[in-house]
Amino acid sequence: MDADYDEKQLTPTDDDNDNVAIITPDDGDSMIDDTDADITTEPALPLATDHDAIRDRFMPPYDEYETEAEAVFTWDITNWRSLPKRTNGPVFHCAGHPWRILFFPFGNAASEAVSFYLEQGYGDEKPPEDWYACAQFMLVLHNPNDPQMYIHHEASHRFTAEEGDWGFTRFADKNRIFAAKYDGFDRPLVEGDMARVTAYVRVLKDPTGVLWHNFVNYDSKKETGMVGLRNQGATCYLNSLLQSLYLTGAFRKAVYQIPTSTEEERASSNSAYALQRLFYRLQADPLAVSTQELTHSFGWESRQIFEQQDVQELSRILMEKLEARMKGTEAENALPNMFVGKMKTYLRCINVDYESSRIEDFWDLQLNVSGCKSLDDSFKNYVEVETLEGENKYMAEGYGLQDARKGVIFESFPQVLHLQLKRFEYDFQRDAMMKVNDRYEFPEIWDASPYLDDTADKSEPYIYHLHGVLVHSGDLNAGHYYSFLKPEKNGEFYRFDDDRVTRAAKREAIDDNFGGDYATNGLNGLQKGQNPYTRQWSTKRSNNAYMLVYVRESRLDQILPPENEMQAPQHLPIKLAEERAAAEKRKKDRDEAHLYMNVQVATEASFKAFQGVDLIPWSADNEEVEPAAPKTYRLLRSWTVSDFSDFLTKQYGLERDLIRPWIMVNRQNGTVRPDHPLLWDNMTLQEAADKFSTRTGGFRIFVEETTRNAEGAPVWPSEETSVPSSPVVNGNAQQQHKPILIFLKYFDVDNQVLSGVGHIYMHPSEKAQDLAPHILELMCWEAGVSLELYEEIKQTYIERMKPKNTLVASEIQDGDIVCFQRHLGEAESTAIRQSKPTACLDAPAFYDYLINRIFVTFTPKFVSPQQNFEVRKEGDEKFTVALSKKDNYDALAHKAAEQLSLVTTASIDPSHLRFTTANAQTGKPRTLVKRQAGTTVSTILFGTSGNYGGGYSYNSSAAAQAPDHLFYEVLEMTLTDLEQRKAIRVIWLSDGIGKETAYEMAMPKQSLFRDVLAALQKRAGLPEEVVAHVRFYEAHGSKVYKVLPLTHSVVALNEYMTVYAERIPAEEEAEAEKQGTMHDAEGEVGSDVEVEEEDARSGRSTSRLVYCFHFEKEPSKPHGVPFLFLLKEGEVFTETRERLSKRTGIKGKNLEKVRFAVVKGGQGFVGRPVWVQDDDVLASMLGPDDHLGLEHPNRQRGNWARYESLNIR
């Protein structure tokens, strides 16, 4: 016979938003998914009337939560079938709160089941404000005549005014409980329409205030006094670090002391100012704060925002930038005093009195987690002493090879100790980075003194208190960062999870973040947990600490000062208040936008200031036309024309009766011209716009100005004219009698300037030649000056006017533009051509130039002393020139030389200029421009549909070429002479391989590399003592090909090879001197390498050179700068790596990311790379043709040693 059953509701999570727990019992004995069903008939099980036994058996207390009060209440249900659809039981109390059972005898949204809930018992009365109670409860339904027959369900919930009931919609199947025989018993569970339900309620204490909180309408500021930081995409790691630094009061105080009162200091690129703003907003704002301003000041792009980055790397760079900003201020040295400790690296001989040591600063420490069970284990591992003996003996100066001890010990620890736990490590078996979820314990109070040197100053205890635990939940590829921080000296921990801040128990902050396995369940061994980000199950916790912040006990008051001691600079709240007011105004403007309209206004001054096609530039998109651009005003649509005229009078300082506004219209030919004046004072602007304006162009106005006559009256054209004697050609008689408004432009050939000079009124019957007297008077020219007249019809149509034609015959109307210029004789034209070869001699040619005009910025390709010219004022070497897209190479060179000659100490010959296009993304030089037939500015900057000029194309990709930027160089010879030479590009490595400077040289084809060295000395300004130690080597595909002796011919150099030049490292020269293979007086640098290689093959050498290169994942993907490295026989790789670090400039954490491998077969690469271990001797692993490979990501070509995966500008 089947047993009775019981169903148990699991504890709801924070994300549960439903107000009921839905239970679906099977006909069998078990429940699905999140329910536990036990069908009970065993006599050993407690009876429903044994309340203590039932509670102990089915509702055990939570170990982690303290009970506030418990209550048991029983309600006898009678007349079940006669009850209303919703019934409440009597009110009972627990922990001072009223409770009652809510009963749906015929089911709640589930007709086949009965529903029971527990609800707060305030009824029609409202619960107190912010009322809540965290309750664990159980409802038991049983037959009052047989207490063996019962069903129970248990759940937990945070009861609030909004969520006042919680329980079980499918508490029990109706057919089952009313059946004549209930599950093996000879009677029904509900017998005689009667049953008994007992409520067991346990109210729990809520020390953090967020137990089982659903966080709907949660207010971090109200609950904790603090606010969080909004996540931009994947910036939770940044938020954790920023909150930790913000709550380190002394750090916040130091940041506030950085001067940021001037506009220059408040630039958007100033990360210190952005951090000040962020910190102040964390103090003052009521809601979570955005970090967009800060990441923008860092110079980050969306790629960096949507990638999880390394917190240690970010912290180090941020500290470096802030320390630089603090120099010379009252905050100088604040950060080193707070975060910097000292460690000593030593090597001490055992049998002789010799020690080599160095003391270094550290800002944080990176500790091993693998193989360490606790913080102390990690420090013991950190200071572990290594004995060098046998083959690993140390070469002590003056004592030879000696047994020695090597290790690290601390001289001092900082006031604030940042400990980075190595939760991510490279797994050689998986060939990937993996997360270490092992259990790792750290104490709340920790003593650092055991790890100090015996000679360290211990007068002040090195006891540290845990201030912050930064946590990562998930794995390497999918996870989340949050932190537990203690804002006050003796305060509580708080959890900072992006935009949410909550109180946290000490257990949550510390114990729950040790990592390791889940607790055992007592039955089947280890429990499993689900990673919330990957949805995978594991026996190990995926949430664990990756960074710890400890504060020295004796400095707690200094590091965590009272809030009132951390006041922001006075200008900061003022500035932010102004910005808030401006934002509110913008919002108000948006809300009231329907009441306003934008009106563009042009004036006579705008017309005179403009050099271009049409009246003015209605769309001003560059500084060149900005003075002539129209002003845009936001005006009420209800304003009348009279109101508008009054506004114009005040705005421009004009007299009311001397102006009148003209409506501007878009003509079919694409121009914008005045159409007719607005003479209706009572018409509103909205009515005027609807009636006269074109919708596509908006509402545009030209303000006409006039003068007064002798009587003081405004002079406006009269429309009362006599009928002309000549017949009307076009238009009706009324239009023929109305004066025409004509705008005049003057083309100044001498100065190559086209500008507006004013407007006049002419009668339609007057002829084009009748314009001349008015123009001469306007320009104050003598009578008899010969003029050329053109009508500016549209951008590409400039028509010469016929002097004898009337204006009406020429189709001149209001708003038309007439351009005039002085007539040039042959002699005058020739003189201008000689002085200015690129000058335009007539207005149509100049209009064509304007249409094709482009402003190009010229930048020297090389910095001094490489450039063959000298400017009078620093900065003038970069200039902008207006060019025509139709200009050929010679015109381009002439205009650039003309501008450059104005700022240099000597005149520049255009034939000596060579240009290079610019990369649109990087701004760096891209492709040399060749002087060929058909080459124009347009083809150089914008390319063509195919290759041109002998298959030469400058812009195969529109996105790759900057359309307004060229690099230039002043050659020592003409371009013609240059063609007779061999172009060679030498990359000078001035500081190891970390700094590259490229020099392009044109060498005579008979030159040797001895001549290249002389040219490099001149271009790079190398002193003689350096020149004597320079060597060249060529590389291809980021791998060394061979060393080039000074006798090597330039013409024999392959085009695709890259030539590097460097100063031979001192250790190589010392070794060469020891072996007697020093280069000769002429700087012959090839012989020493060849001798070493030969010695390596014969086995005579104790040291030799090896070719090295960088690659990513596999040797077939090389990158970066290859180099030569000196190998020493018998040297273990731990020491070799230190020398490699000095050789490459790759240090610290970057060096830890590099894997080293022996690549067999040299250039050919035979087989897989052989990875080098710390105790290997590299010299014995490398054959004569083998290369040493450095495996690491190709983050930045050619400059990886200086690369940080994160950058703050």
PDB file of N, CA and C in Angstrom, residues 917-924 926 941-944 954-964:
ATOM      1  N   THR A 917      51.010  59.413 -47.410  1.00  0.00           N
ATOM      2  CA  THR A 917      49.630  59.439 -46.903  1.00  0.00           C
ATOM      3  C   THR A 917      49.610  59.009 -45.437  1.00  0.00           C
ATOM      4  N   ALA A 918      48.465  59.250 -44.765  1.00  0.00           N
ATOM      5  CA  ALA A 918      48.330  58.940 -43.343  1.00  0.00           C
ATOM      6  C   ALA A 918      47.262  57.871 -43.141  1.00  0.00           C
ATOM      7  N   ASN A 919      47.525  57.003 -42.185  1.00  0.00           N
ATOM      8  CA  ASN A 919      46.556  55.973 -41.836  1.00  0.00           C
ATOM      9  C   ASN A 919      45.428  56.592 -41.022  1.00  0.00           C
ATOM     10  N   ALA A 920      44.193  56.335 -41.420  1.00  0.00           N
ATOM     11  CA  ALA A 920      43.039  56.972 -40.774  1.00  0.00           C
ATOM     12  C   ALA A 920      42.864  56.512 -39.338  1.00  0.00           C
ATOM     13  N   GLN A 921      43.232  55.266 -39.028  1.00  0.00           N
ATOM     14  CA  GLN A 921      43.021  54.748 -37.680  1.00  0.00           C
ATOM     15  C   GLN A 921      44.145  55.151 -36.729  1.00  0.00           C
ATOM     16  N   THR A 922      45.387  55.003 -37.178  1.00  0.00           N
ATOM     17  CA  THR A 922      46.523  55.246 -36.285  1.00  0.00           C
ATOM     18  C   THR A 922      47.101  56.634 -36.414  1.00  0.00           C
ATOM     19  N   GLY A 923      46.837  57.307 -37.559  1.00  0.00           N
ATOM     20  CA  GLY A 923      47.431  58.620 -37.778  1.00  0.00           C
ATOM     21  C   GLY A 923      48.892  58.551 -38.150  1.00  0.00           C
ATOM     22  N   LYS A 924      49.412  57.356 -38.405  1.00  0.00           N
ATOM     23  CA  LYS A 924      50.828  57.191 -38.732  1.00  0.00           C
ATOM     24  C   LYS A 924      51.020  57.154 -40.244  1.00  0.00           C
ATOM     25  N   ARG A 926      51.629  56.117 -44.015  1.00  0.00           N
ATOM     26  CA  ARG A 926      51.096  54.902 -44.652  1.00  0.00           C
ATOM     27  C   ARG A 926      51.828  54.559 -45.943  1.00  0.00           C
ATOM     28  N   LEU A 941      44.434  61.397 -52.029  1.00  0.00           N
ATOM     29  CA  LEU A 941      43.689  61.322 -50.770  1.00  0.00           C
ATOM     30  C   LEU A 941      42.485  60.401 -50.831  1.00  0.00           C
ATOM     31  N   PHE A 942      41.872  60.276 -51.992  1.00  0.00           N
ATOM     32  CA  PHE A 942      40.641  59.507 -52.075  1.00  0.00           C
ATOM     33  C   PHE A 942      40.749  58.277 -52.968  1.00  0.00           C
ATOM     34  N   GLY A 943      41.874  58.136 -53.675  1.00  0.00           N
ATOM     35  CA  GLY A 943      42.076  56.957 -54.503  1.00  0.00           C
ATOM     36  C   GLY A 943      41.198  56.972 -55.741  1.00  0.00           C
ATOM     37  N   THR A 944      41.278  55.904 -56.513  1.00  0.00           N
ATOM     38  CA  THR A 944      40.474  55.765 -57.730  1.00  0.00           C
ATOM     39  C   THR A 944      39.851  54.392 -57.732  1.00  0.00           C
ATOM     40  N   TYR A 954      47.062  54.702 -53.730  1.00  0.00           N
ATOM     41  CA  TYR A 954      47.306  55.173 -52.369  1.00  0.00           C
ATOM     42  C   TYR A 954      46.205  54.775 -51.416  1.00  0.00           C
ATOM     43  N   ASN A 955      45.058  54.420 -51.929  1.00  0.00           N
ATOM     44  CA  ASN A 955      43.911  54.202 -51.060  1.00  0.00           C
ATOM     45  C   ASN A 955      43.094  53.012 -51.523  1.00  0.00           C
ATOM     46  N   SER A 956      43.625  51.830 -51.269  1.00  0.00           N
ATOM     47  CA  SER A 956      42.877  50.636 -51.635  1.00  0.00           C
ATOM     48  C   SER A 956      41.670  50.430 -50.738  1.00  0.00           C
ATOM     49  N   SER A 957      41.675  51.047 -49.587  1.00  0.00           N
ATOM     50  CA  SER A 957      40.547  50.971 -48.661  1.00  0.00           C
ATOM     51  C   SER A 957      40.205  52.363 -48.193  1.00  0.00           C
ATOM     52  N   ALA A 958      38.958  52.766 -48.430  1.00  0.00           N
ATOM     53  CA  ALA A 958      38.546  54.125 -48.061  1.00  0.00           C
ATOM     54  C   ALA A 958      38.693  54.357 -46.581  1.00  0.00           C
ATOM     55  N   ALA A 959      38.489  53.319 -45.772  1.00  0.00           N
ATOM     56  CA  ALA A 959      38.571  53.494 -44.324  1.00  0.00           C
ATOM     57  C   ALA A 959      40.010  53.630 -43.844  1.00  0.00           C
ATOM     58  N   ALA A 960      40.975  53.179 -44.672  1.00  0.00           N
ATOM     59  CA  ALA A 960      42.364  53.161 -44.219  1.00  0.00           C
ATOM     60  C   ALA A 960      43.064  54.496 -44.417  1.00  0.00           C
ATOM     61  N   GLN A 961      42.600  55.311 -45.339  1.00  0.00           N
ATOM     62  CA  GLN A 961      43.293  56.542 -45.722  1.00  0.00           C
ATOM     63  C   GLN A 961      42.655  57.776 -45.080  1.00  0.00           C
ATOM     64  N   ALA A 962      43.468  58.583 -44.399  1.00  0.00           N
ATOM     65  CA  ALA A 962      42.974  59.844 -43.851  1.00  0.00           C
ATOM     66  C   ALA A 962      42.760  60.818 -45.014  1.00  0.00           C
ATOM     67  N   PRO A 963      41.559  61.386 -45.176  1.00  0.00           N
ATOM     68  CA  PRO A 963      41.266  62.219 -46.348  1.00  0.00           C
ATOM     69  C   PRO A 963      41.718  63.668 -46.221  1.00  0.00           C
ATOM     70  N   ASP A 964      42.328  64.031 -45.107  1.00  0.00           N
ATOM     71  CA  ASP A 964      42.712  65.433 -44.909  1.00  0.00           C
ATOM     72  C   ASP A 964      44.066  65.572 -44.233  1.00  0.00           C
TER      73      ASP A 964
END
